[in-house]
Each structure stands twice: as structure tokens, then as C-alpha cells.
PDB file of C-alpha atoms in Angstrom:
ATOM      1  CA  MET I   1       4.754 -14.908   7.200  1.00 85.00           C
ATOM      2  CA  SER I   2       5.652 -11.404   8.126  1.00 91.00           C
ATOM      3  CA  ILE I   3       3.166  -8.992   9.268  1.00 95.00           C
ATOM      4  CA  ILE I   4       3.568  -5.004   9.449  1.00 97.00           C
ATOM      5  CA  ILE I   5       0.961  -3.062  11.252  1.00 98.00           C
ATOM      6  CA  LEU I   6       1.193   0.775  10.885  1.00 98.00           C
ATOM      7  CA  ASN I   7      -1.205   3.458  12.281  1.00 98.00           C
ATOM      8  CA  THR I   8      -1.143   6.974  10.832  1.00 98.00           C
ATOM      9  CA  THR I   9      -3.067   9.754  12.496  1.00 98.00           C
ATOM     10  CA  ILE I  10      -4.323  12.245   9.768  1.00 98.00           C
ATOM     11  CA  GLN I  11      -6.076  15.528  10.525  1.00 97.00           C
ATOM     12  CA  ALA I  12      -8.694  15.192   7.769  1.00 96.00           C
ATOM     13  CA  ASP I  13     -12.081  13.780   6.835  1.00 96.00           C
ATOM     14  CA  ILE I  14     -12.318   9.968   6.549  1.00 97.00           C
ATOM     15  CA  HIS I  15     -13.783  10.015   3.213  1.00 97.00           C
ATOM     16  CA  LYS I  16     -10.786  12.259   1.815  1.00 97.00           C
ATOM     17  CA  VAL I  17      -8.235   9.834   3.390  1.00 98.00           C
ATOM     18  CA  PHE I  18      -9.941   6.742   2.042  1.00 98.00           C
ATOM     19  CA  ASP I  19     -10.030   8.147  -1.388  1.00 98.00           C
ATOM     20  CA  LEU I  20      -6.388   9.311  -1.319  1.00 97.00           C
ATOM     21  CA  ALA I  21      -5.385   5.768  -0.089  1.00 98.00           C
ATOM     22  CA  ARG I  22      -6.767   4.240  -3.231  1.00 97.00           C
ATOM     23  CA  ASP I  23      -5.663   6.929  -5.655  1.00 97.00           C
ATOM     24  CA  ILE I  24      -3.360   5.296  -8.189  1.00 97.00           C
ATOM     25  CA  ASP I  25      -1.792   8.579  -9.318  1.00 95.00           C
ATOM     26  CA  LEU I  26      -0.944   9.475  -5.744  1.00 94.00           C
ATOM     27  CA  HIS I  27       0.555   6.103  -5.203  1.00 93.00           C
ATOM     28  CA  GLN I  28       2.785   6.432  -8.265  1.00 92.00           C
ATOM     29  CA  ARG I  29       3.968   9.848  -7.080  1.00 90.00           C
ATOM     30  CA  SER I  30       4.880   8.313  -3.604  1.00 87.00           C
ATOM     31  CA  THR I  31       6.871   5.658  -5.194  1.00 85.00           C
ATOM     32  CA  SER I  32       8.921   7.742  -7.543  1.00 80.00           C
ATOM     33  CA  LYS I  33      12.308   6.399  -6.101  1.00 81.00           C
ATOM     34  CA  THR I  34      11.264   2.804  -7.321  1.00 83.00           C
ATOM     35  CA  ASN I  35       9.831   4.155 -10.496  1.00 85.00           C
ATOM     36  CA  GLU I  36       6.559   2.447  -9.838  1.00 90.00           C
ATOM     37  CA  LYS I  37       3.909   2.639 -12.671  1.00 95.00           C
ATOM     38  CA  ALA I  38       0.597   1.231 -13.143  1.00 96.00           C
ATOM     39  CA  ILE I  39       0.801  -0.695 -16.438  1.00 97.00           C
ATOM     40  CA  ALA I  40      -2.441  -2.632 -16.637  1.00 97.00           C
ATOM     41  CA  GLY I  41      -5.883  -2.896 -15.078  1.00 97.00           C
ATOM     42  CA  ARG I  42      -6.788   0.404 -13.285  1.00 97.00           C
ATOM     43  CA  ILE I  43      -3.986   2.734 -14.256  1.00 97.00           C
ATOM     44  CA  SER I  44      -5.196   6.031 -13.004  1.00 97.00           C
ATOM     45  CA  GLY I  45      -7.864   7.353 -10.567  1.00 97.00           C
ATOM     46  CA  LEU I  46      -9.495   5.630  -7.708  1.00 98.00           C
ATOM     47  CA  ILE I  47      -9.429   1.903  -7.593  1.00 98.00           C
ATOM     48  CA  GLU I  48     -12.682   0.011  -6.784  1.00 98.00           C
ATOM     49  CA  LEU I  49     -13.965  -3.201  -5.537  1.00 98.00           C
ATOM     50  CA  ASN I  50     -13.002  -6.148  -7.979  1.00 98.00           C
ATOM     51  CA  GLU I  51     -10.611  -4.071  -9.943  1.00 98.00           C
ATOM     52  CA  THR I  52      -7.047  -4.999 -10.625  1.00 98.00           C
ATOM     53  CA  VAL I  53      -3.846  -2.982 -11.065  1.00 98.00           C
ATOM     54  CA  THR I  54      -0.514  -4.261 -12.271  1.00 97.00           C
ATOM     55  CA  TRP I  55       2.497  -2.276 -11.019  1.00 96.00           C
ATOM     56  CA  ARG I  56       5.947  -2.409 -12.599  1.00 95.00           C
ATOM     57  CA  ALA I  57       8.789  -0.984 -10.353  1.00 90.00           C
ATOM     58  CA  LYS I  58      12.480  -1.459  -9.631  1.00 86.00           C
ATOM     59  CA  HIS I  59      12.941  -3.112  -6.240  1.00 79.00           C
ATOM     60  CA  LEU I  60      16.245  -4.544  -5.081  1.00 73.00           C
ATOM     61  CA  GLY I  61      18.138  -3.719  -8.289  1.00 79.00           C
ATOM     62  CA  SER I  62      15.642  -5.467 -10.834  1.00 84.00           C
ATOM     63  CA  TYR I  63      12.359  -4.423 -12.523  1.00 91.00           C
ATOM     64  CA  GLN I  64       9.266  -6.616 -11.218  1.00 91.00           C
ATOM     65  CA  THR I  65       5.665  -6.690 -11.739  1.00 95.00           C
ATOM     66  CA  HIS I  66       2.823  -7.012  -9.202  1.00 95.00           C
ATOM     67  CA  THR I  67      -0.822  -7.614  -9.823  1.00 98.00           C
ATOM     68  CA  SER I  68      -3.229  -6.808  -7.120  1.00 97.00           C
ATOM     69  CA  LYS I  69      -7.024  -7.072  -6.913  1.00 98.00           C
ATOM     70  CA  ILE I  70      -9.305  -5.301  -4.450  1.00 98.00           C
ATOM     71  CA  VAL I  71     -11.218  -8.127  -3.081  1.00 98.00           C
ATOM     72  CA  GLU I  72     -13.150  -6.368  -0.175  1.00 98.00           C
ATOM     73  CA  MET I  73     -14.225  -2.630   0.284  1.00 98.00           C
ATOM     74  CA  LYS I  74     -16.624  -1.037   2.805  1.00 98.00           C
ATOM     75  CA  LYS I  75     -16.508   2.867   1.876  1.00 97.00           C
ATOM     76  CA  PRO I  76     -15.035   4.758   3.661  1.00 98.00           C
ATOM     77  CA  TYR I  77     -13.971   2.289   6.367  1.00 98.00           C
ATOM     78  CA  GLN I  78     -11.807  -0.282   4.815  1.00 98.00           C
ATOM     79  CA  PHE I  79     -10.522  -2.171   1.679  1.00 98.00           C
ATOM     80  CA  THR I  80      -8.264  -5.049   1.024  1.00 98.00           C
ATOM     81  CA  ASP I  81      -5.974  -5.991  -1.786  1.00 98.00           C
ATOM     82  CA  VAL I  82      -4.354  -9.311  -2.450  1.00 98.00           C
ATOM     83  CA  MET I  83      -1.620 -10.317  -4.985  1.00 97.00           C
ATOM     84  CA  LEU I  84      -2.705 -12.308  -7.996  1.00 98.00           C
ATOM     85  CA  LYS I  85       0.541 -12.340  -9.610  1.00 97.00           C
ATOM     86  CA  GLY I  86       4.060 -11.436  -8.365  1.00 93.00           C
ATOM     87  CA  ARG I  87       7.168 -12.476  -6.612  1.00 89.00           C
ATOM     88  CA  PHE I  88       5.666 -13.032  -3.212  1.00 91.00           C
ATOM     89  CA  ARG I  89       4.450 -16.379  -2.157  1.00 91.00           C
ATOM     90  CA  SER I  90       1.534 -14.439  -0.695  1.00 94.00           C
ATOM     91  CA  PHE I  91       0.711 -10.796  -0.131  1.00 96.00           C
ATOM     92  CA  LYS I  92      -2.442  -9.293   1.469  1.00 98.00           C
ATOM     93  CA  HIS I  93      -2.888  -5.606   2.495  1.00 98.00           C
ATOM     94  CA  GLN I  94      -5.676  -4.402   4.620  1.00 98.00           C
ATOM     95  CA  HIS I  95      -6.392  -0.749   4.711  1.00 98.00           C
ATOM     96  CA  ILE I  96      -8.712   0.298   7.585  1.00 98.00           C
ATOM     97  CA  PHE I  97      -9.821   3.740   8.500  1.00 98.00           C
ATOM     98  CA  ARG I  98     -11.731   5.134  11.636  1.00 98.00           C
ATOM     99  CA  GLU I  99     -12.648   8.494  12.822  1.00 97.00           C
ATOM    100  CA  GLU I 100     -11.300   9.697  16.135  1.00 96.00           C
ATOM    101  CA  GLY I 101     -12.557  13.322  16.761  1.00 94.00           C
ATOM    102  CA  LYS I 102     -11.670  15.371  13.821  1.00 93.00           C
ATOM    103  CA  ASN I 103      -8.870  12.812  12.873  1.00 97.00           C
ATOM    104  CA  THR I 104      -8.737   9.846  10.668  1.00 98.00           C
ATOM    105  CA  ILE I 105      -6.597   6.825  11.915  1.00 98.00           C
ATOM    106  CA  MET I 106      -5.385   4.889   8.993  1.00 98.00           C
ATOM    107  CA  THR I 107      -4.228   1.473   9.712  1.00 98.00           C
ATOM    108  CA  ASP I 108      -2.219  -0.634   7.382  1.00 98.00           C
ATOM    109  CA  ILE I 109      -1.981  -4.494   8.149  1.00 98.00           C
ATOM    110  CA  LEU I 110       0.374  -5.973   5.476  1.00 98.00           C
ATOM    111  CA  GLN I 111       0.843  -9.736   5.529  1.00 97.00           C
ATOM    112  CA  PHE I 112       3.470 -11.239   3.158  1.00 94.00           C
ATOM    113  CA  GLU I 113       5.435 -14.352   2.524  1.00 90.00           C
ATOM    114  CA  SER I 114       8.467 -14.726   0.283  1.00 85.00           C
ATOM    115  CA  PRO I 115       9.079 -17.838  -1.775  1.00 83.00           C
ATOM    116  CA  LEU I 116      12.246 -20.093  -1.299  1.00 78.00           C
ATOM    117  CA  GLY I 117      11.436 -21.602   1.902  1.00 78.00           C
ATOM    118  CA  ILE I 118      14.023 -20.941   4.796  1.00 83.00           C
ATOM    119  CA  ILE I 119      16.057 -18.669   2.517  1.00 82.00           C
ATOM    120  CA  GLY I 120      12.915 -16.529   1.971  1.00 76.00           C
ATOM    121  CA  GLN I 121      12.194 -16.533   5.714  1.00 81.00           C
ATOM    122  CA  LEU I 122      15.597 -15.330   6.480  1.00 82.00           C
ATOM    123  CA  PHE I 123      15.577 -12.661   3.806  1.00 82.00           C
ATOM    124  CA  ASN I 124      12.200 -11.411   5.241  1.00 82.00           C
ATOM    125  CA  TYR I 125      13.568 -11.290   8.826  1.00 79.00           C
ATOM    126  CA  PHE I 126      16.888  -9.694   7.943  1.00 81.00           C
ATOM    127  CA  PHE I 127      15.868  -7.159   5.248  1.00 88.00           C
ATOM    128  CA  LEU I 128      12.499  -7.416   3.494  1.00 88.00           C
ATOM    129  CA  LYS I 129      10.155  -6.569   6.456  1.00 92.00           C
ATOM    130  CA  ASN I 130      12.068  -3.383   7.125  1.00 93.00           C
ATOM    131  CA  TYR I 131      12.251  -2.524   3.482  1.00 90.00           C
ATOM    132  CA  MET I 132       8.518  -2.989   3.155  1.00 92.00           C
ATOM    133  CA  LYS I 133       7.887  -0.838   6.229  1.00 95.00           C
ATOM    134  CA  ARG I 134       9.873   2.040   4.902  1.00 93.00           C
ATOM    135  CA  PHE I 135       8.009   1.773   1.659  1.00 91.00           C
ATOM    136  CA  LEU I 136       4.661   2.000   3.397  1.00 95.00           C
ATOM    137  CA  LEU I 137       5.783   4.805   5.763  1.00 95.00           C
ATOM    138  CA  LYS I 138       6.735   6.965   2.627  1.00 93.00           C
ATOM    139  CA  ARG I 139       3.438   6.150   1.009  1.00 94.00           C
ATOM    140  CA  ASN I 140       1.499   7.057   4.310  1.00 96.00           C
ATOM    141  CA  GLU I 141       3.556  10.397   4.581  1.00 95.00           C
ATOM    142  CA  MET I 142       2.341  11.437   1.132  1.00 94.00           C
ATOM    143  CA  ILE I 143      -1.264  10.482   1.892  1.00 96.00           C
ATOM    144  CA  LYS I 144      -1.122  12.393   5.234  1.00 96.00           C
ATOM    145  CA  ASN I 145       0.548  15.481   3.471  1.00 95.00           C
ATOM    146  CA  ALA I 146      -2.038  15.478   0.621  1.00 95.00           C
ATOM    147  CA  ALA I 147      -4.939  15.137   3.149  1.00 96.00           C
ATOM    148  CA  GLU I 148      -3.855  17.831   5.570  1.00 95.00           C
ATOM    149  CA  ASN I 149      -2.259  20.340   3.219  1.00 90.00           C
ATOM    150  CA  ASN I 150      -3.828  19.560  -0.071  1.00 74.00           C
ATOM    151  CA  LYS I 151      -0.362  18.930  -1.358  1.00 59.00           C
ATOM    152  CA  ILE I 152       0.385  15.954  -3.550  1.00 55.00           C
ATOM    153  CA  ASN I 153       3.944  16.492  -4.253  1.00 48.00           C
ATOM    154  CA  SER I 154       6.779  15.750  -1.823  1.00 44.00           C
TER     155      SER I 154
END
């Protein structure tokens, strides 16, 4: 299993950052390079507890779908999504928010496992973990920019 932990300091209110992190429309803008689109479940606005979203995106040269469900939410401090259907053997993404002075610290804890046994483990180690980290960093940059500057295009 691969684990990625990222902390992003954002100069904005925790409620604003929390809402931006679960904004389907902002997520789609942050993933324009992979042409990621919400195609089923919650397809726009703020995703809530027990809601699902199915994404379609081009990753690694082919279109893939990934269905996630929000299985835990404590506004504005955390929410967790897990994969219901997709290419991963397992996929869990915890989004944690805490106030530090006038800043919000947004923490991502992404745990995932590829299928295909040892081949999947090698793929994770040599490529996928860095690919997923770059993907999250781009998304977090968009959230930070939107929260601090009220800009959602970048």
C-alpha cells in the first residue's frame, strides 16, 4: 500500500477551505489536463456525506472511471472518501483541516493500492506514487489560490 501525506498552509477561513476542497466544479477545473469530468452521482456543487461521484478522466493514456463515496464528514474539520469502483485495488482519501492562527492547514492522507500483485507494487513504487502526489499538489494549488485570492482559474 502507498501512502501520501501532504500539508498545505492556506491563508483563509477553515469553512471556506473545507467547502473548496469538496467543490466538484473546482476539482474539475484543477484536473483539466486529464479532462476529468463528474459523470454520475453528485456532478456539481459541494459533495456531502453519503453522496457518490463518478469521475471519468484520461490517466496514463486511457480513459478510466472512478466512483467515490463520502463515508465520513465532520464539518469543517474533515471528510473521507473511498473508492467504490475503479482501477485501484483500494483507495482512501482523508481530507483534514485545522486552524492555526489566521491560517488553515489542509492535510491530505491518500492511501491506495494497485491491483496485479508484485507488478502493481513495482508500478506504485517507480511511478504511480509520484504521479498521484503531483496530481494532489496541483489540486491543492488550485484550492489555495481560490481561497486566498478568490480566483478559481489557473
